PDB file of C-alpha atoms in Angstrom:
ATOM      1  CA  UNK Q1020       0.000   0.000   0.000  1.00 89.00           C
ATOM      2  CA  UNK Q1021       1.283   3.449  -0.938  1.00 92.00           C
ATOM      3  CA  UNK Q1022       1.373   6.203   1.701  1.00 94.00           C
ATOM      4  CA  UNK Q1023      -0.140   8.684  -0.777  1.00 95.00           C
ATOM      5  CA  UNK Q1024      -1.458   8.254  -4.301  1.00 96.00           C
ATOM      6  CA  UNK Q1025      -2.660  10.831  -6.806  1.00 97.00           C
ATOM      7  CA  UNK Q1026      -5.959  10.355  -8.625  1.00 97.00           C
ATOM      8  CA  UNK Q1027      -5.918  11.936 -12.082  1.00 95.00           C
ATOM      9  CA  UNK Q1028      -8.832  10.236 -13.832  1.00 95.00           C
ATOM     10  CA  UNK Q1029     -12.155  12.123 -13.608  1.00 96.00           C
ATOM     11  CA  UNK Q1030     -14.228   8.965 -13.054  1.00 96.00           C
ATOM     12  CA  UNK Q1031     -11.867   7.723 -10.327  1.00 97.00           C
ATOM     13  CA  UNK Q1032     -12.006  11.148  -8.656  1.00 97.00           C
ATOM     14  CA  UNK Q1033     -15.812  11.066  -8.727  1.00 96.00           C
ATOM     15  CA  UNK Q1034     -15.800   7.576  -7.200  1.00 96.00           C
ATOM     16  CA  UNK Q1035     -13.411   8.600  -4.413  1.00 96.00           C
ATOM     17  CA  UNK Q1036     -15.335  11.798  -3.641  1.00 96.00           C
ATOM     18  CA  UNK Q1037     -18.601   9.959  -3.031  1.00 96.00           C
ATOM     19  CA  UNK Q1038     -18.992  10.234   0.783  1.00 95.00           C
ATOM     20  CA  UNK Q1039     -19.802   6.545   1.310  1.00 95.00           C
ATOM     21  CA  UNK Q1040     -16.986   5.352  -0.933  1.00 96.00           C
ATOM     22  CA  UNK Q1041     -14.579   7.747   0.785  1.00 96.00           C
ATOM     23  CA  UNK Q1042     -15.539   6.103   4.111  1.00 95.00           C
ATOM     24  CA  UNK Q1043     -14.900   2.676   2.605  1.00 96.00           C
ATOM     25  CA  UNK Q1044     -11.479   3.777   1.339  1.00 96.00           C
ATOM     26  CA  UNK Q1045     -10.571   5.086   4.795  1.00 94.00           C
ATOM     27  CA  UNK Q1046     -11.736   1.849   6.432  1.00 94.00           C
ATOM     28  CA  UNK Q1047      -9.704  -0.185   3.953  1.00 96.00           C
ATOM     29  CA  UNK Q1048      -6.375   1.084   5.249  1.00 93.00           C
ATOM     30  CA  UNK Q1049      -6.543  -2.428   6.727  1.00 93.00           C
ATOM     31  CA  UNK Q1050      -7.825  -5.368   4.647  1.00 95.00           C
ATOM     32  CA  UNK Q1051     -11.551  -5.985   4.925  1.00 94.00           C
ATOM     33  CA  UNK Q1052     -14.466  -7.592   3.138  1.00 94.00           C
ATOM     34  CA  UNK Q1053     -17.949  -6.550   2.119  1.00 94.00           C
ATOM     35  CA  UNK Q1054     -19.392  -8.294   5.183  1.00 91.00           C
ATOM     36  CA  UNK Q1055     -16.917  -6.751   7.672  1.00 91.00           C
ATOM     37  CA  UNK Q1056     -17.511  -3.276   6.207  1.00 95.00           C
ATOM     38  CA  UNK Q1057     -21.306  -3.585   6.025  1.00 93.00           C
ATOM     39  CA  UNK Q1058     -21.751  -3.077   9.765  1.00 88.00           C
ATOM     40  CA  UNK Q1059     -19.418  -0.058   9.779  1.00 89.00           C
ATOM     41  CA  UNK Q1060     -21.312   1.820   7.082  1.00 90.00           C
ATOM     42  CA  UNK Q1061     -24.838   0.569   7.782  1.00 91.00           C
ATOM     43  CA  UNK Q1062     -25.479  -1.079   4.409  1.00 92.00           C
ATOM     44  CA  UNK Q1063     -26.096  -4.634   3.295  1.00 93.00           C
ATOM     45  CA  UNK Q1064     -23.138  -6.742   2.228  1.00 91.00           C
ATOM     46  CA  UNK Q1065     -24.446  -6.727  -1.352  1.00 93.00           C
ATOM     47  CA  UNK Q1066     -24.548  -2.914  -1.522  1.00 95.00           C
ATOM     48  CA  UNK Q1067     -21.082  -2.622   0.009  1.00 96.00           C
ATOM     49  CA  UNK Q1068     -19.793  -5.159  -2.495  1.00 94.00           C
ATOM     50  CA  UNK Q1069     -21.227  -3.038  -5.338  1.00 96.00           C
ATOM     51  CA  UNK Q1070     -19.324   0.023  -4.081  1.00 96.00           C
ATOM     52  CA  UNK Q1071     -16.142  -2.010  -3.592  1.00 97.00           C
ATOM     53  CA  UNK Q1072     -16.352  -3.275  -7.165  1.00 96.00           C
ATOM     54  CA  UNK Q1073     -16.705   0.308  -8.385  1.00 97.00           C
ATOM     55  CA  UNK Q1074     -13.651   1.414  -6.396  1.00 97.00           C
ATOM     56  CA  UNK Q1075     -11.750  -1.617  -7.661  1.00 97.00           C
ATOM     57  CA  UNK Q1076     -12.659  -0.806 -11.275  1.00 97.00           C
ATOM     58  CA  UNK Q1077     -10.985   2.595 -10.812  1.00 97.00           C
ATOM     59  CA  UNK Q1078      -7.829   1.170  -9.255  1.00 95.00           C
ATOM     60  CA  UNK Q1079      -8.555   2.488  -5.751  1.00 97.00           C
ATOM     61  CA  UNK Q1080      -9.125  -0.928  -4.135  1.00 97.00           C
ATOM     62  CA  UNK Q1081      -7.466  -4.272  -4.845  1.00 97.00           C
ATOM     63  CA  UNK Q1082      -8.034  -7.861  -3.794  1.00 95.00           C
ATOM     64  CA  UNK Q1083      -5.428  -9.090  -1.315  1.00 95.00           C
ATOM     65  CA  UNK Q1084      -6.794 -12.552  -0.583  1.00 93.00           C
ATOM     66  CA  UNK Q1085      -9.773 -14.806  -0.054  1.00 90.00           C
ATOM     67  CA  UNK Q1086     -11.088 -16.682   2.952  1.00 84.00           C
ATOM     68  CA  UNK Q1087     -13.875 -19.183   3.561  1.00 83.00           C
ATOM     69  CA  UNK Q1088     -16.888 -17.796   5.437  1.00 76.00           C
ATOM     70  CA  UNK Q1089     -20.138 -19.669   6.094  1.00 75.00           C
ATOM     71  CA  UNK Q1090     -19.664 -21.989   3.135  1.00 75.00           C
ATOM     72  CA  UNK Q1091     -18.742 -19.128   0.759  1.00 79.00           C
ATOM     73  CA  UNK Q1092     -15.455 -17.647  -0.382  1.00 83.00           C
ATOM     74  CA  UNK Q1093     -15.113 -14.074   0.823  1.00 88.00           C
ATOM     75  CA  UNK Q1094     -12.882 -11.613  -1.007  1.00 92.00           C
ATOM     76  CA  UNK Q1095     -10.508  -9.556   1.146  1.00 95.00           C
ATOM     77  CA  UNK Q1096      -9.649  -6.154  -0.281  1.00 97.00           C
ATOM     78  CA  UNK Q1097      -7.666  -3.096   0.752  1.00 97.00           C
ATOM     79  CA  UNK Q1098      -7.221   0.428  -0.514  1.00 97.00           C
ATOM     80  CA  UNK Q1099      -4.297   0.946  -2.868  1.00 97.00           C
ATOM     81  CA  UNK Q1100      -3.087   3.866  -0.724  1.00 96.00           C
ATOM     82  CA  UNK Q1101      -3.438   5.109   2.833  1.00 95.00           C
ATOM     83  CA  UNK Q1102      -4.519   8.520   1.513  1.00 95.00           C
ATOM     84  CA  UNK Q1103      -5.230  10.214  -1.792  1.00 96.00           C
ATOM     85  CA  UNK Q1104      -4.843  13.548  -3.533  1.00 96.00           C
ATOM     86  CA  UNK Q1105      -6.907  14.535  -6.541  1.00 96.00           C
ATOM     87  CA  UNK Q1106      -4.799  15.967  -9.338  1.00 96.00           C
ATOM     88  CA  UNK Q1107      -5.989  19.052 -11.190  1.00 95.00           C
ATOM     89  CA  UNK Q1108      -5.655  16.844 -14.285  1.00 94.00           C
ATOM     90  CA  UNK Q1109      -8.960  15.250 -13.252  1.00 95.00           C
ATOM     91  CA  UNK Q1110     -10.633  18.573 -14.090  1.00 94.00           C
ATOM     92  CA  UNK Q1111      -9.401  18.632 -17.683  1.00 93.00           C
ATOM     93  CA  UNK Q1112      -9.542  22.091 -19.266  1.00 92.00           C
ATOM     94  CA  UNK Q1113     -10.759  23.616 -15.973  1.00 93.00           C
ATOM     95  CA  UNK Q1114      -7.590  22.563 -14.139  1.00 93.00           C
ATOM     96  CA  UNK Q1115      -5.315  25.085 -12.483  1.00 91.00           C
ATOM     97  CA  UNK Q1116      -2.513  26.564 -14.584  1.00 94.00           C
ATOM     98  CA  UNK Q1117       0.048  28.930 -13.049  1.00 95.00           C
ATOM     99  CA  UNK Q1118       0.480  30.615 -16.447  1.00 94.00           C
ATOM    100  CA  UNK Q1119      -3.140  31.832 -16.226  1.00 94.00           C
ATOM    101  CA  UNK Q1120      -2.619  33.675 -12.918  1.00 95.00           C
ATOM    102  CA  UNK Q1121      -1.457  37.247 -13.464  1.00 95.00           C
ATOM    103  CA  UNK Q1122      -0.524  38.168  -9.885  1.00 95.00           C
ATOM    104  CA  UNK Q1123       2.622  36.186  -9.016  1.00 92.00           C
ATOM    105  CA  UNK Q1124       2.436  37.383  -5.395  1.00 89.00           C
ATOM    106  CA  UNK Q1125      -1.121  36.189  -4.825  1.00 94.00           C
ATOM    107  CA  UNK Q1126      -2.449  33.234  -2.857  1.00 95.00           C
ATOM    108  CA  UNK Q1127      -4.113  32.017  -6.089  1.00 96.00           C
ATOM    109  CA  UNK Q1128      -0.742  31.751  -7.805  1.00 96.00           C
ATOM    110  CA  UNK Q1129       0.635  29.689  -4.903  1.00 96.00           C
ATOM    111  CA  UNK Q1130      -2.425  27.408  -5.163  1.00 96.00           C
ATOM    112  CA  UNK Q1131      -1.872  27.015  -8.909  1.00 96.00           C
ATOM    113  CA  UNK Q1132       1.772  26.089  -8.290  1.00 96.00           C
ATOM    114  CA  UNK Q1133       0.729  23.553  -5.638  1.00 96.00           C
ATOM    115  CA  UNK Q1134      -1.746  22.045  -8.096  1.00 96.00           C
ATOM    116  CA  UNK Q1135       0.964  21.737 -10.735  1.00 96.00           C
ATOM    117  CA  UNK Q1136       3.211  19.976  -8.202  1.00 96.00           C
ATOM    118  CA  UNK Q1137       0.453  17.455  -7.444  1.00 96.00           C
ATOM    119  CA  UNK Q1138      -0.130  16.832 -11.153  1.00 95.00           C
ATOM    120  CA  UNK Q1139       3.527  16.575 -12.198  1.00 96.00           C
ATOM    121  CA  UNK Q1140       4.911  14.679  -9.203  1.00 96.00           C
ATOM    122  CA  UNK Q1141       1.920  12.326  -9.198  1.00 95.00           C
ATOM    123  CA  UNK Q1142       2.589  11.468 -12.849  1.00 95.00           C
ATOM    124  CA  UNK Q1143       6.346  11.079 -12.290  1.00 96.00           C
ATOM    125  CA  UNK Q1144       5.809   8.902  -9.190  1.00 95.00           C
ATOM    126  CA  UNK Q1145       3.446   6.627 -11.121  1.00 93.00           C
ATOM    127  CA  UNK Q1146       6.012   6.214 -13.913  1.00 94.00           C
ATOM    128  CA  UNK Q1147       8.775   5.495 -11.389  1.00 95.00           C
ATOM    129  CA  UNK Q1148       6.570   2.858  -9.718  1.00 93.00           C
ATOM    130  CA  UNK Q1149       5.936   1.157 -13.066  1.00 93.00           C
ATOM    131  CA  UNK Q1150       9.686   1.030 -13.731  1.00 95.00           C
ATOM    132  CA  UNK Q1151      10.439   0.000 -10.119  1.00 95.00           C
ATOM    133  CA  UNK Q1152      12.645   3.058  -9.668  1.00 95.00           C
ATOM    134  CA  UNK Q1153      12.909   5.668  -6.947  1.00 94.00           C
ATOM    135  CA  UNK Q1154      11.980   9.216  -7.974  1.00 94.00           C
ATOM    136  CA  UNK Q1155      14.603  11.760  -6.882  1.00 91.00           C
ATOM    137  CA  UNK Q1156      12.826  14.589  -5.060  1.00 95.00           C
ATOM    138  CA  UNK Q1157      13.584  17.069  -2.297  1.00 93.00           C
ATOM    139  CA  UNK Q1158      11.055  18.630   0.066  1.00 94.00           C
ATOM    140  CA  UNK Q1159      11.679  21.164   2.823  1.00 93.00           C
ATOM    141  CA  UNK Q1160       9.052  22.162   5.367  1.00 94.00           C
ATOM    142  CA  UNK Q1161       9.583  24.540   8.263  1.00 94.00           C
ATOM    143  CA  UNK Q1162       7.891  27.374  10.145  1.00 95.00           C
ATOM    144  CA  UNK Q1163       9.220  30.849  10.795  1.00 95.00           C
ATOM    145  CA  UNK Q1164       7.627  33.701  12.749  1.00 96.00           C
ATOM    146  CA  UNK Q1165       8.346  37.234  11.518  1.00 96.00           C
ATOM    147  CA  UNK Q1166       8.505  40.148  13.931  1.00 96.00           C
ATOM    148  CA  UNK Q1167       7.072  42.538  11.343  1.00 96.00           C
ATOM    149  CA  UNK Q1168       6.016  42.834   7.702  1.00 94.00           C
ATOM    150  CA  UNK Q1169       9.334  44.562   7.022  1.00 96.00           C
ATOM    151  CA  UNK Q1170      11.241  41.537   8.314  1.00 96.00           C
ATOM    152  CA  UNK Q1171       9.069  39.224   6.220  1.00 94.00           C
ATOM    153  CA  UNK Q1172       9.874  41.328   3.158  1.00 94.00           C
ATOM    154  CA  UNK Q1173      13.600  41.321   3.941  1.00 96.00           C
ATOM    155  CA  UNK Q1174      13.501  37.541   4.369  1.00 96.00           C
ATOM    156  CA  UNK Q1175      11.796  37.171   0.979  1.00 94.00           C
ATOM    157  CA  UNK Q1176      14.472  39.317  -0.675  1.00 95.00           C
ATOM    158  CA  UNK Q1177      17.333  37.357   0.902  1.00 97.00           C
ATOM    159  CA  UNK Q1178      15.699  34.013   0.104  1.00 96.00           C
ATOM    160  CA  UNK Q1179      15.179  35.042  -3.525  1.00 95.00           C
ATOM    161  CA  UNK Q1180      18.820  36.115  -3.835  1.00 97.00           C
ATOM    162  CA  UNK Q1181      20.066  32.866  -2.244  1.00 97.00           C
ATOM    163  CA  UNK Q1182      17.899  30.709  -4.531  1.00 96.00           C
ATOM    164  CA  UNK Q1183      18.964  32.627  -7.649  1.00 96.00           C
ATOM    165  CA  UNK Q1184      22.647  32.320  -6.664  1.00 97.00           C
ATOM    166  CA  UNK Q1185      22.360  28.573  -5.996  1.00 96.00           C
ATOM    167  CA  UNK Q1186      20.447  27.998  -9.220  1.00 96.00           C
ATOM    168  CA  UNK Q1187      23.060  29.918 -11.219  1.00 96.00           C
ATOM    169  CA  UNK Q1188      25.902  27.978  -9.580  1.00 97.00           C
ATOM    170  CA  UNK Q1189      24.451  24.497 -10.231  1.00 97.00           C
ATOM    171  CA  UNK Q1190      22.501  25.005 -13.451  1.00 96.00           C
ATOM    172  CA  UNK Q1191      23.833  23.003 -16.408  1.00 97.00           C
ATOM    173  CA  UNK Q1192      22.003  23.645 -19.693  1.00 95.00           C
ATOM    174  CA  UNK Q1193      22.836  20.083 -20.789  1.00 97.00           C
ATOM    175  CA  UNK Q1194      21.561  18.507 -17.549  1.00 96.00           C
ATOM    176  CA  UNK Q1195      18.140  17.110 -16.708  1.00 94.00           C
ATOM    177  CA  UNK Q1196      15.733  19.941 -15.794  1.00 94.00           C
ATOM    178  CA  UNK Q1197      14.252  19.976 -12.292  1.00 95.00           C
ATOM    179  CA  UNK Q1198      11.522  22.287 -11.018  1.00 94.00           C
ATOM    180  CA  UNK Q1199      12.116  24.269  -7.827  1.00 94.00           C
ATOM    181  CA  UNK Q1200       9.132  25.903  -6.135  1.00 94.00           C
ATOM    182  CA  UNK Q1201       9.413  27.915  -2.925  1.00 92.00           C
ATOM    183  CA  UNK Q1202       6.205  28.989  -1.243  1.00 92.00           C
ATOM    184  CA  UNK Q1203       5.512  30.887   1.949  1.00 90.00           C
ATOM    185  CA  UNK Q1204       2.086  31.307   3.532  1.00 91.00           C
ATOM    186  CA  UNK Q1205       0.744  32.022   7.007  1.00 91.00           C
ATOM    187  CA  UNK Q1206       0.291  28.948   9.184  1.00 91.00           C
ATOM    188  CA  UNK Q1207      -3.445  28.346   9.698  1.00 90.00           C
ATOM    189  CA  UNK Q1208      -4.730  28.878  13.218  1.00 86.00           C
ATOM    190  CA  UNK Q1209      -5.619  25.642  15.023  1.00 83.00           C
ATOM    191  CA  UNK Q1210      -9.244  24.598  14.774  1.00 75.00           C
ATOM    192  CA  UNK Q1211     -11.181  23.689  17.942  1.00 72.00           C
ATOM    193  CA  UNK Q1212     -11.016  20.020  16.842  1.00 64.00           C
ATOM    194  CA  UNK Q1213      -7.228  20.045  16.518  1.00 55.00           C
ATOM    195  CA  UNK Q1214      -6.832  21.775  19.892  1.00 56.00           C
ATOM    196  CA  UNK Q1215      -8.817  18.956  21.531  1.00 56.00           C
ATOM    197  CA  UNK Q1216      -6.747  16.243  19.806  1.00 53.00           C
ATOM    198  CA  UNK Q1217      -4.224  14.941  22.370  1.00 50.00           C
ATOM    199  CA  UNK Q1218      -1.915  13.651  19.621  1.00 43.00           C
TER     200      UNK Q1218
END
């Protein structure tokens, strides 16, 4: 099972976004069957099996074994990933495109860049999986608190200069291109639910 998978097919996205099927996917982080899931979601085994077959048809669930149960053979299935992201590619022509955002300092531009990362890295990861290779990536994630807007602006200037200098030093026109995206946004305030969560 993958930690994260990207859904880029419109029909698969629609199947995963159905509230009941999303519950089934979450429950199938561990192998289960139509009969074991029926009690969790309050449906008959036959109806759960129908939804499982739909998820399986879209590559979101796979059979991992069979076991005898009350004179029948019961299929055991699990989700193909522990969690999913939906790629903007699933939206076709309506998908985000950073080139269509005029304000490069806006939150919408950062969202468009994030969408492009999901689309491109999802596609590259899928290709690497097919070829049984590891995809070379780098991700940095940290928090910083600025004393003032002026300090935030100074940080942005210094960061931009450092990135440009590093890129100029290591860039080889004959090498394999890599995309570097740096984004900064305010950290969301905790929700009441997250404040109550002891973990």
